[in-house]
XYZ file of C-alpha atoms in Angstrom:
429
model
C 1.207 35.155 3.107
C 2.271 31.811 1.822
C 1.119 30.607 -1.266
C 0.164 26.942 -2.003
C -1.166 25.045 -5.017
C -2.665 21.689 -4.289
C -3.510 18.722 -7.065
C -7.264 18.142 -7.165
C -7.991 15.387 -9.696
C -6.630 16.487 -13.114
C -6.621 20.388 -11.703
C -5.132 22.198 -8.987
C -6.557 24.319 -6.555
C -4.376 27.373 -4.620
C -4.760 29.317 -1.656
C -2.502 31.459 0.954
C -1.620 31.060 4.595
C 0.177 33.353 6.829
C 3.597 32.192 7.170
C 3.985 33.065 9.961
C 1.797 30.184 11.222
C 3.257 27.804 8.931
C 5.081 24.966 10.880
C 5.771 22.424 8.082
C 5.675 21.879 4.338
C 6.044 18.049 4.307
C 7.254 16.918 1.097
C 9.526 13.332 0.115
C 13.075 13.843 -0.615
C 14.292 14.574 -4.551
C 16.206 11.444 -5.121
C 17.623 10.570 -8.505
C 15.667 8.000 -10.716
C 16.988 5.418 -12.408
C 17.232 5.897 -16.253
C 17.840 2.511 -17.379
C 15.973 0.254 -15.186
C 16.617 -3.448 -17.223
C 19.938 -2.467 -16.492
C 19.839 -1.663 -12.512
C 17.796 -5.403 -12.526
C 20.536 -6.946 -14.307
C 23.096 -5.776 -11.813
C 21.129 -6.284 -8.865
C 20.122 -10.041 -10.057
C 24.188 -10.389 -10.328
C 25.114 -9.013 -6.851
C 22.314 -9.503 -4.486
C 22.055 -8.990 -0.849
C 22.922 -11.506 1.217
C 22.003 -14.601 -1.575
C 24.090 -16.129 -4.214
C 23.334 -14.518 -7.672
C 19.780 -15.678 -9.229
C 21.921 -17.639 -12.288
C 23.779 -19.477 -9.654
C 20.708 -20.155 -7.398
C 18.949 -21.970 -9.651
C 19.523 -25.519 -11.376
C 19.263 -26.616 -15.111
C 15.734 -28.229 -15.342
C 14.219 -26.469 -12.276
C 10.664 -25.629 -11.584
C 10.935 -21.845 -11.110
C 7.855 -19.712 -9.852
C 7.716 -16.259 -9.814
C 5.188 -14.234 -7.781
C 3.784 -10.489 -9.800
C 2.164 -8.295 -7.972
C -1.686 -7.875 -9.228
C -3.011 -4.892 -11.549
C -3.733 -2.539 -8.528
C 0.487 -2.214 -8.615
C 0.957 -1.334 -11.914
C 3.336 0.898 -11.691
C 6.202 -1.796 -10.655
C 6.463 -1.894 -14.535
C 7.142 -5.499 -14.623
C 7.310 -5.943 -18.687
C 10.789 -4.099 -17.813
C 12.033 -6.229 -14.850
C 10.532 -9.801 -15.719
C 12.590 -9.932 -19.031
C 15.578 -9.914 -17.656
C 14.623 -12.116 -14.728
C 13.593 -14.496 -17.281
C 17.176 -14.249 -19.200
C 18.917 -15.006 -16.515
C 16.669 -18.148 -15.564
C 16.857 -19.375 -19.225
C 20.759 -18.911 -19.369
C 21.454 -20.969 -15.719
C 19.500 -23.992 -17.771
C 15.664 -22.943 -16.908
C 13.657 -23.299 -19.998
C 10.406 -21.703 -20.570
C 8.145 -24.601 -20.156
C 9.333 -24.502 -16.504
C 8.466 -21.382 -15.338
C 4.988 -19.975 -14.350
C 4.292 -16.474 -13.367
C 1.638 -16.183 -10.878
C -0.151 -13.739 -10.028
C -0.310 -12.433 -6.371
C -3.934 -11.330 -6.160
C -4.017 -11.789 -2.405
C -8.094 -11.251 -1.910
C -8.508 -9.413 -4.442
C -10.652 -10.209 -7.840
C -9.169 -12.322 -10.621
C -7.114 -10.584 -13.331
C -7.837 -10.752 -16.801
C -5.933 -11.760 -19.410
C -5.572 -8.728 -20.884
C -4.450 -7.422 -17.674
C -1.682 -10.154 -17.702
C -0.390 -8.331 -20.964
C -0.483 -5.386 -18.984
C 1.254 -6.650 -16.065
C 3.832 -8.758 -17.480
C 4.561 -7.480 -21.252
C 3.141 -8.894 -24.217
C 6.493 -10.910 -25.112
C 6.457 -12.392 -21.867
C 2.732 -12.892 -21.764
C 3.231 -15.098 -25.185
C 6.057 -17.264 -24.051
C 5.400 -17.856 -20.397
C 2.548 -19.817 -18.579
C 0.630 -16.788 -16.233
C -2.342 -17.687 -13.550
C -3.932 -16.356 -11.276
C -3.949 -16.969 -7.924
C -7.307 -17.942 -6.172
C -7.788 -17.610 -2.914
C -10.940 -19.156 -2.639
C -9.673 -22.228 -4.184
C -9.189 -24.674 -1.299
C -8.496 -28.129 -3.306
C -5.156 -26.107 -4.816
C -3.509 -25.030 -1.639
C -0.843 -26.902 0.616
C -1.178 -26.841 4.610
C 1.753 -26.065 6.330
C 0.942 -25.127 9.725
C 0.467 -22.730 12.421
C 2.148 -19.542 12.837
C 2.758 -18.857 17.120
C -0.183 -16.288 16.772
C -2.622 -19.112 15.776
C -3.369 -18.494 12.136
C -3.393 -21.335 9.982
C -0.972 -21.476 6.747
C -1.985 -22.578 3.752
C -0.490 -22.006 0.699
C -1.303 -21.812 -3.629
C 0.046 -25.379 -4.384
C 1.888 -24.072 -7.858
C 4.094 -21.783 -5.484
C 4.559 -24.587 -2.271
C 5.535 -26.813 -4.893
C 7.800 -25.340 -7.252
C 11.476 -26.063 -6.780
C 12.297 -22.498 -6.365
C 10.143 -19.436 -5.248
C 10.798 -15.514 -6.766
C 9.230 -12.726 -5.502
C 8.676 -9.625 -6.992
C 6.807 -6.498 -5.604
C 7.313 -2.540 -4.530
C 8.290 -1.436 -1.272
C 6.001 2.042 0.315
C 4.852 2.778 3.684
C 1.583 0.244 4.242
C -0.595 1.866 6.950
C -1.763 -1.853 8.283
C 1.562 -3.227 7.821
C 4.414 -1.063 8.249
C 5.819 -1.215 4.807
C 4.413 -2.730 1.578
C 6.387 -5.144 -0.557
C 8.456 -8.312 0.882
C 6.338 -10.760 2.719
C 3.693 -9.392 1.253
C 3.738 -11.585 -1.939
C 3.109 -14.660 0.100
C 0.100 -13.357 2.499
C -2.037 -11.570 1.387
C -0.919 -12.573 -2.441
C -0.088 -16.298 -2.796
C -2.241 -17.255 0.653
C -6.067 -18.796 0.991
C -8.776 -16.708 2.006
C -8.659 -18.466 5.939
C -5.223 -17.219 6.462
C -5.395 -13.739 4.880
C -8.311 -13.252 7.109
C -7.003 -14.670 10.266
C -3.691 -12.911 9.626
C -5.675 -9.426 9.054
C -7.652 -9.483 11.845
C -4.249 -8.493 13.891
C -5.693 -5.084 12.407
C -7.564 -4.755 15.214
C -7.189 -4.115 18.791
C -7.267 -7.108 21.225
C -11.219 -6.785 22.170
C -14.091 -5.619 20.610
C -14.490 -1.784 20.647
C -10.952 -1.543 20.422
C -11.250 -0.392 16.875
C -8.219 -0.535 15.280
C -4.889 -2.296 16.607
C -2.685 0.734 17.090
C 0.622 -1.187 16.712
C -0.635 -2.008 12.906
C 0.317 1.349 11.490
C 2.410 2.911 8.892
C 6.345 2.403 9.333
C 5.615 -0.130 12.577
C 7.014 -3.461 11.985
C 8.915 -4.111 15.905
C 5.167 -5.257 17.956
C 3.629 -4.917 14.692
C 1.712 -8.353 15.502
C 0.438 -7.868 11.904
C 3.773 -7.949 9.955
C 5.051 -10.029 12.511
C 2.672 -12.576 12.084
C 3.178 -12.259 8.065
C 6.643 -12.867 8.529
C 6.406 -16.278 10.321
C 4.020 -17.610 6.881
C 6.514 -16.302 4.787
C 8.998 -18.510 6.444
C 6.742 -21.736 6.567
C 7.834 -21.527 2.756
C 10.947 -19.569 2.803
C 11.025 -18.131 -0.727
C 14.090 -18.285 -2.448
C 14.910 -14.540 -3.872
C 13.226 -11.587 -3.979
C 13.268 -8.327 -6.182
C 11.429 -5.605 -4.492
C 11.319 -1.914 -5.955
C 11.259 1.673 -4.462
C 9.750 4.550 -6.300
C 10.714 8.241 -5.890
C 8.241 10.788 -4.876
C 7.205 11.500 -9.170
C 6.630 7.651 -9.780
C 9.949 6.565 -11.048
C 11.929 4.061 -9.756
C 14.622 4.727 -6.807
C 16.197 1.429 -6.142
C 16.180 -2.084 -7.010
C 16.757 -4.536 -4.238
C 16.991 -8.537 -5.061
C 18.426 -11.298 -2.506
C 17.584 -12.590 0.481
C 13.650 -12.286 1.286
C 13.961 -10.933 4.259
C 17.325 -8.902 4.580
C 16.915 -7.055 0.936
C 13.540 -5.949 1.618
C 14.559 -4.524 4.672
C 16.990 -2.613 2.897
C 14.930 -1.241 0.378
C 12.750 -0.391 3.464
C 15.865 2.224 4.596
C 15.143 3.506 0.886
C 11.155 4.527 1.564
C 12.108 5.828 5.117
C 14.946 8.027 3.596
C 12.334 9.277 0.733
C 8.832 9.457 2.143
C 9.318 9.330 6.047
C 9.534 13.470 6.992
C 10.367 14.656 10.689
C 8.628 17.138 12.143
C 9.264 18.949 15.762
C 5.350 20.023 16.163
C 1.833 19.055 15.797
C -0.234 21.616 13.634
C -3.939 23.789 14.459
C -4.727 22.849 11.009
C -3.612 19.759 8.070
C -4.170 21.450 4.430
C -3.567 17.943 2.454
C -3.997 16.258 -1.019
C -4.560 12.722 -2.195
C -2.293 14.082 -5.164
C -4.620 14.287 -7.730
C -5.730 11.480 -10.424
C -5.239 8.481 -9.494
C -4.701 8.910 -6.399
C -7.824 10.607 -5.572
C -9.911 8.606 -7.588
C -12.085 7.289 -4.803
C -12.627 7.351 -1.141
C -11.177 4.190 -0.581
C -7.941 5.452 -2.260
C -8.262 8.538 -0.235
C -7.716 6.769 3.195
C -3.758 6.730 3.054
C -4.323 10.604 2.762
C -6.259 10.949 5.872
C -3.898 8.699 7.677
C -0.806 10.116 6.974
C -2.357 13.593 7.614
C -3.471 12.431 11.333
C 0.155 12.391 12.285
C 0.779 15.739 11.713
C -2.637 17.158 13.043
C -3.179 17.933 17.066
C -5.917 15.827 18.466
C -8.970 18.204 18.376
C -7.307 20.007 15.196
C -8.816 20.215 11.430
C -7.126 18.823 8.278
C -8.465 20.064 5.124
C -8.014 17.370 2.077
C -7.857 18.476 -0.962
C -9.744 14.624 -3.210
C -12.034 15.027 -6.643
C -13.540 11.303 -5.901
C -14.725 11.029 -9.340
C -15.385 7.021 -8.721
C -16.523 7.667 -5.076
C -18.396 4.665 -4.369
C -15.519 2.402 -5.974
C -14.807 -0.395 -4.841
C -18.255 -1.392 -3.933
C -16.827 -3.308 -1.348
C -15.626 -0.163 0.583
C -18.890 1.839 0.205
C -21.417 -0.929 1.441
C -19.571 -0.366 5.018
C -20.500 2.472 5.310
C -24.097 0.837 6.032
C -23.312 0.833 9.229
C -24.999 3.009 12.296
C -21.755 3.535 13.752
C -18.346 2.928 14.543
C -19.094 -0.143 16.795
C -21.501 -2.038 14.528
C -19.075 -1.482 11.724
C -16.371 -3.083 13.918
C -18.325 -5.994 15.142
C -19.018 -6.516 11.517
C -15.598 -6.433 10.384
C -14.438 -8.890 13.308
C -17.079 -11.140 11.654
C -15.856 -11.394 8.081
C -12.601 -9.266 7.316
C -11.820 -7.726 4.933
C -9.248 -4.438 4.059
C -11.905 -1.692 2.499
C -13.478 -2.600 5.693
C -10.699 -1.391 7.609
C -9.768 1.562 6.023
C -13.930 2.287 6.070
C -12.878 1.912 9.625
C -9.428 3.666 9.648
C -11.681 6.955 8.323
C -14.088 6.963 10.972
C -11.281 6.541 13.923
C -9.596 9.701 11.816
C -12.769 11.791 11.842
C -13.282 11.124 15.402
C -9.445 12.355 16.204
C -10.175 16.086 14.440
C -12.203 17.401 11.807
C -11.815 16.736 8.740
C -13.338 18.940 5.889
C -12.985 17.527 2.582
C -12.965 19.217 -0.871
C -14.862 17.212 -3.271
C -17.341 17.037 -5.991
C -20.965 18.033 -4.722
C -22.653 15.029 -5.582
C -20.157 13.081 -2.914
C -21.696 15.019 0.405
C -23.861 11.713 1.524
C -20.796 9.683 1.274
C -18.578 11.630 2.797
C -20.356 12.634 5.939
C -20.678 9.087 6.948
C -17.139 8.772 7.746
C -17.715 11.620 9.685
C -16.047 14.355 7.315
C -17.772 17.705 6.157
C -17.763 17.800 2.794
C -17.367 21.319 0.774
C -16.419 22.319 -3.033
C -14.522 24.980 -2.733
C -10.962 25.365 -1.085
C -11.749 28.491 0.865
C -15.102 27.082 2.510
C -12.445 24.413 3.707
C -10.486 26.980 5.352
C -13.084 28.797 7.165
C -14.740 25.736 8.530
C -11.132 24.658 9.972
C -10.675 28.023 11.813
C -13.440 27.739 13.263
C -13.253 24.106 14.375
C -9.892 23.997 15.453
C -10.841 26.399 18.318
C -7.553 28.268 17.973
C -7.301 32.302 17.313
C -4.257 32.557 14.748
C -3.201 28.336 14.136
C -0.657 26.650 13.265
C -0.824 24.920 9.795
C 1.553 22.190 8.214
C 0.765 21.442 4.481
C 1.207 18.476 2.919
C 1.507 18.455 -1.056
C 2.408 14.906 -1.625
C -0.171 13.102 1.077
C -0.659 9.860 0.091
C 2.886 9.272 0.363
C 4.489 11.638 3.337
C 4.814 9.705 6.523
C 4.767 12.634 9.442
C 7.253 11.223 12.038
C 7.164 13.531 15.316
C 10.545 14.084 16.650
């Protein structure tokens, strides 16, 4: 027998599989962090790909914006990055007074100040003019267009209008658009609610009762109409730099990537293929997965990159067992209340109507439970949840097992286990 042990929110949980039957064990590549990251951001500000240094770039008395990434990204640990960016602005002839940070909030709510602390660093916080971005806010956008697929660009006017644009971000797999990070700054982050939502909707297939648009998946960009689409708005206003980040498997940082918007973010995109993207020659019986504890497992909605990432390694008709405490289960309330829904169609149709992303990774989960079975290990109180995205819920680890056997329809299966789910990317040779 094999023996595993799984992160269940601030536990673990163990169990044994004959290994024999064990196909994979799909973990991310050790990769060395970086110690001294202010460092690795100086250096990468003073040689970036394909773009003139940042202190060359810019101009004495220039209106400089730079784009943060909202408090659901925390762990970019701007206070350590936007110092230095800062430095280097000041010492090219960029003073304070002309440089707001804004944050990229995309759809999401408004952060508080506190959270700008947070997000930025209190020194920076107190010397630098921080906002929000609002994407309900029509009177402060800019209009610049349509993009080929029909959606309709418009812009926050303090970015449009600044004499130069920075973004900042993180770089993982994105299971809607390919890879996070990059374009990703301007739409969803810097964009109005119209062009989020018209530029979303490429998350879906073609016709209703398509579900989901199976070209917008993790590691997909070529046909992704999705990114492709988010790529053409990010070049209506053709941002200036970028500095993009990739984390390692435990959190730290891997690489820093600054230049060109489009050519350095693809680069650190190499980065989160090398580290998270895991080949495999076979499609298991059985999935035995974990969101990887707290955080990551704090909710359902959290959860769905789990169940995604596990559906590439499962055989259609197969079981995954996923290992997710959901101590916060019904958080975000605006992932729960689709779950309101009858079924898979009416939640569609309502999503087609007013999009919006818990609604399609609500959807996401359904489309996964309808591919194999999916047993999840959770707290008790979570069962009504749970089964309405068609998963059995169970507490214990070795109920999980049993009902797996039995579903996958297979005498002695094949398993694949996946310790680090919510970041693994399956890829089947």
């Amino acid at each position: 027998m094999r023996k595993f042990t799984l992160k269940y929110g601030k536990e673990e949980m163990s169990f044994s599989v004959p290994a024999k039957q064990l196909v994979h064990e799909i973990i991310g590549k050790e990769y060395p962090p970086i110690n001294d990251i202010p460092q690795a951001v100086r250096e990468a500000l003073a040689k970036p790909i394909d773009a003139p240094p940042l202190g060359e770039l810019v101009r004495p008395g220039e209106k400089v914006v730079i784009a943060v990434s909202d408090i659901t990204r925390a762990w970019q640990q701007m206070p350590l990055v936007l110092p230095e960016i800062i430095a280097t602005l000041n010492k090219a002839g960029v003073s304070d007074s002309n440089i707001t940070i804004i944050i990229a909030v995309g759809g999401h709510r408004q952060n508080t100040e506190q959270e700008f602390v947070q997000l930025c660093g209190k020194e920076i916080y107190e010397r630098i003019k921080v906002v929000n971005h609002d994407a309900f806010d029509t009177d402060n956008m800019v209009y610049f267009g349509k993009t080929s697929l029909g959606t309709e660009v418009s812009i926050n006017k303090i970015a449009a209008e600044a004499d130069r644009l920075i973004l900042t971000g993180g770089i993982v797999y994105h299971y809607m658009a390919g890879f996070g990070g990059g374009r990703k700054s301007i739409v969803p982050g810097i964009s109005s609610i119209k062009t989020i939502r018209q530029n979303h909707l490429w998350g879906l297939g073609g016709e209703v009762g398509a579900g989901s648009n199976p070209h917008a998946a993790s590691r997909k960009t070529q046909g992704n109409e999705l990114h492709e689409d988010m790529m053409e708005v990010g070049g209506f206003i053709n941002p200036d730099f970028i500095i993009n980040m990739v984390p390692t498997p435990d959190g730290q940082f891997g690489g820093v990537f600054a230049g060109n918007w489009v050519s350095a973010w693809k680069e650190g995109c190499k980065l989160v293929d090398q580290l998270y993207g895991v080949q495999i020659d076979s499609l298991a019986d059985i999935v035995v997965t974990t969101a990887g504890g707290f955080p990551k497992d704090i909710n359902l909605y959290q959860t769905g990159k789990t169940m995604d990432n596990a559906y590439y390694a499962v055989k259609k008709g197969g079981a995954v067992v996923l290992l997710s405490e959901c101590a916060d289960i019904y958080e975000p309330e605006e992932f729960s209340r689709w779950f309101q829904y009858d079924d898979k169609l009416a939640m569609e149709k309502a999503l087609r109507a007013d999009f919006g992303i818990p609604g399609w990774v609500a959807l996401k989960e359904v489309e996964c439970s309808s591919y194999a079975t999916y047993i999840m290990v959770t707290r008790p109180e979570n069962a009504e949840l749970v089964s309405k995205t068609g998963m059995i819920a169970t507490t214990t680890i070795e109920d999980a097992l049993r009902i797996a056997r039995e579903k996958c329809g297979v005498d002695n299966p094949s398993y694949t286990v996946m310790p680090q789910g919510a970041n693994t990317l399956p890829i089947l040779r």
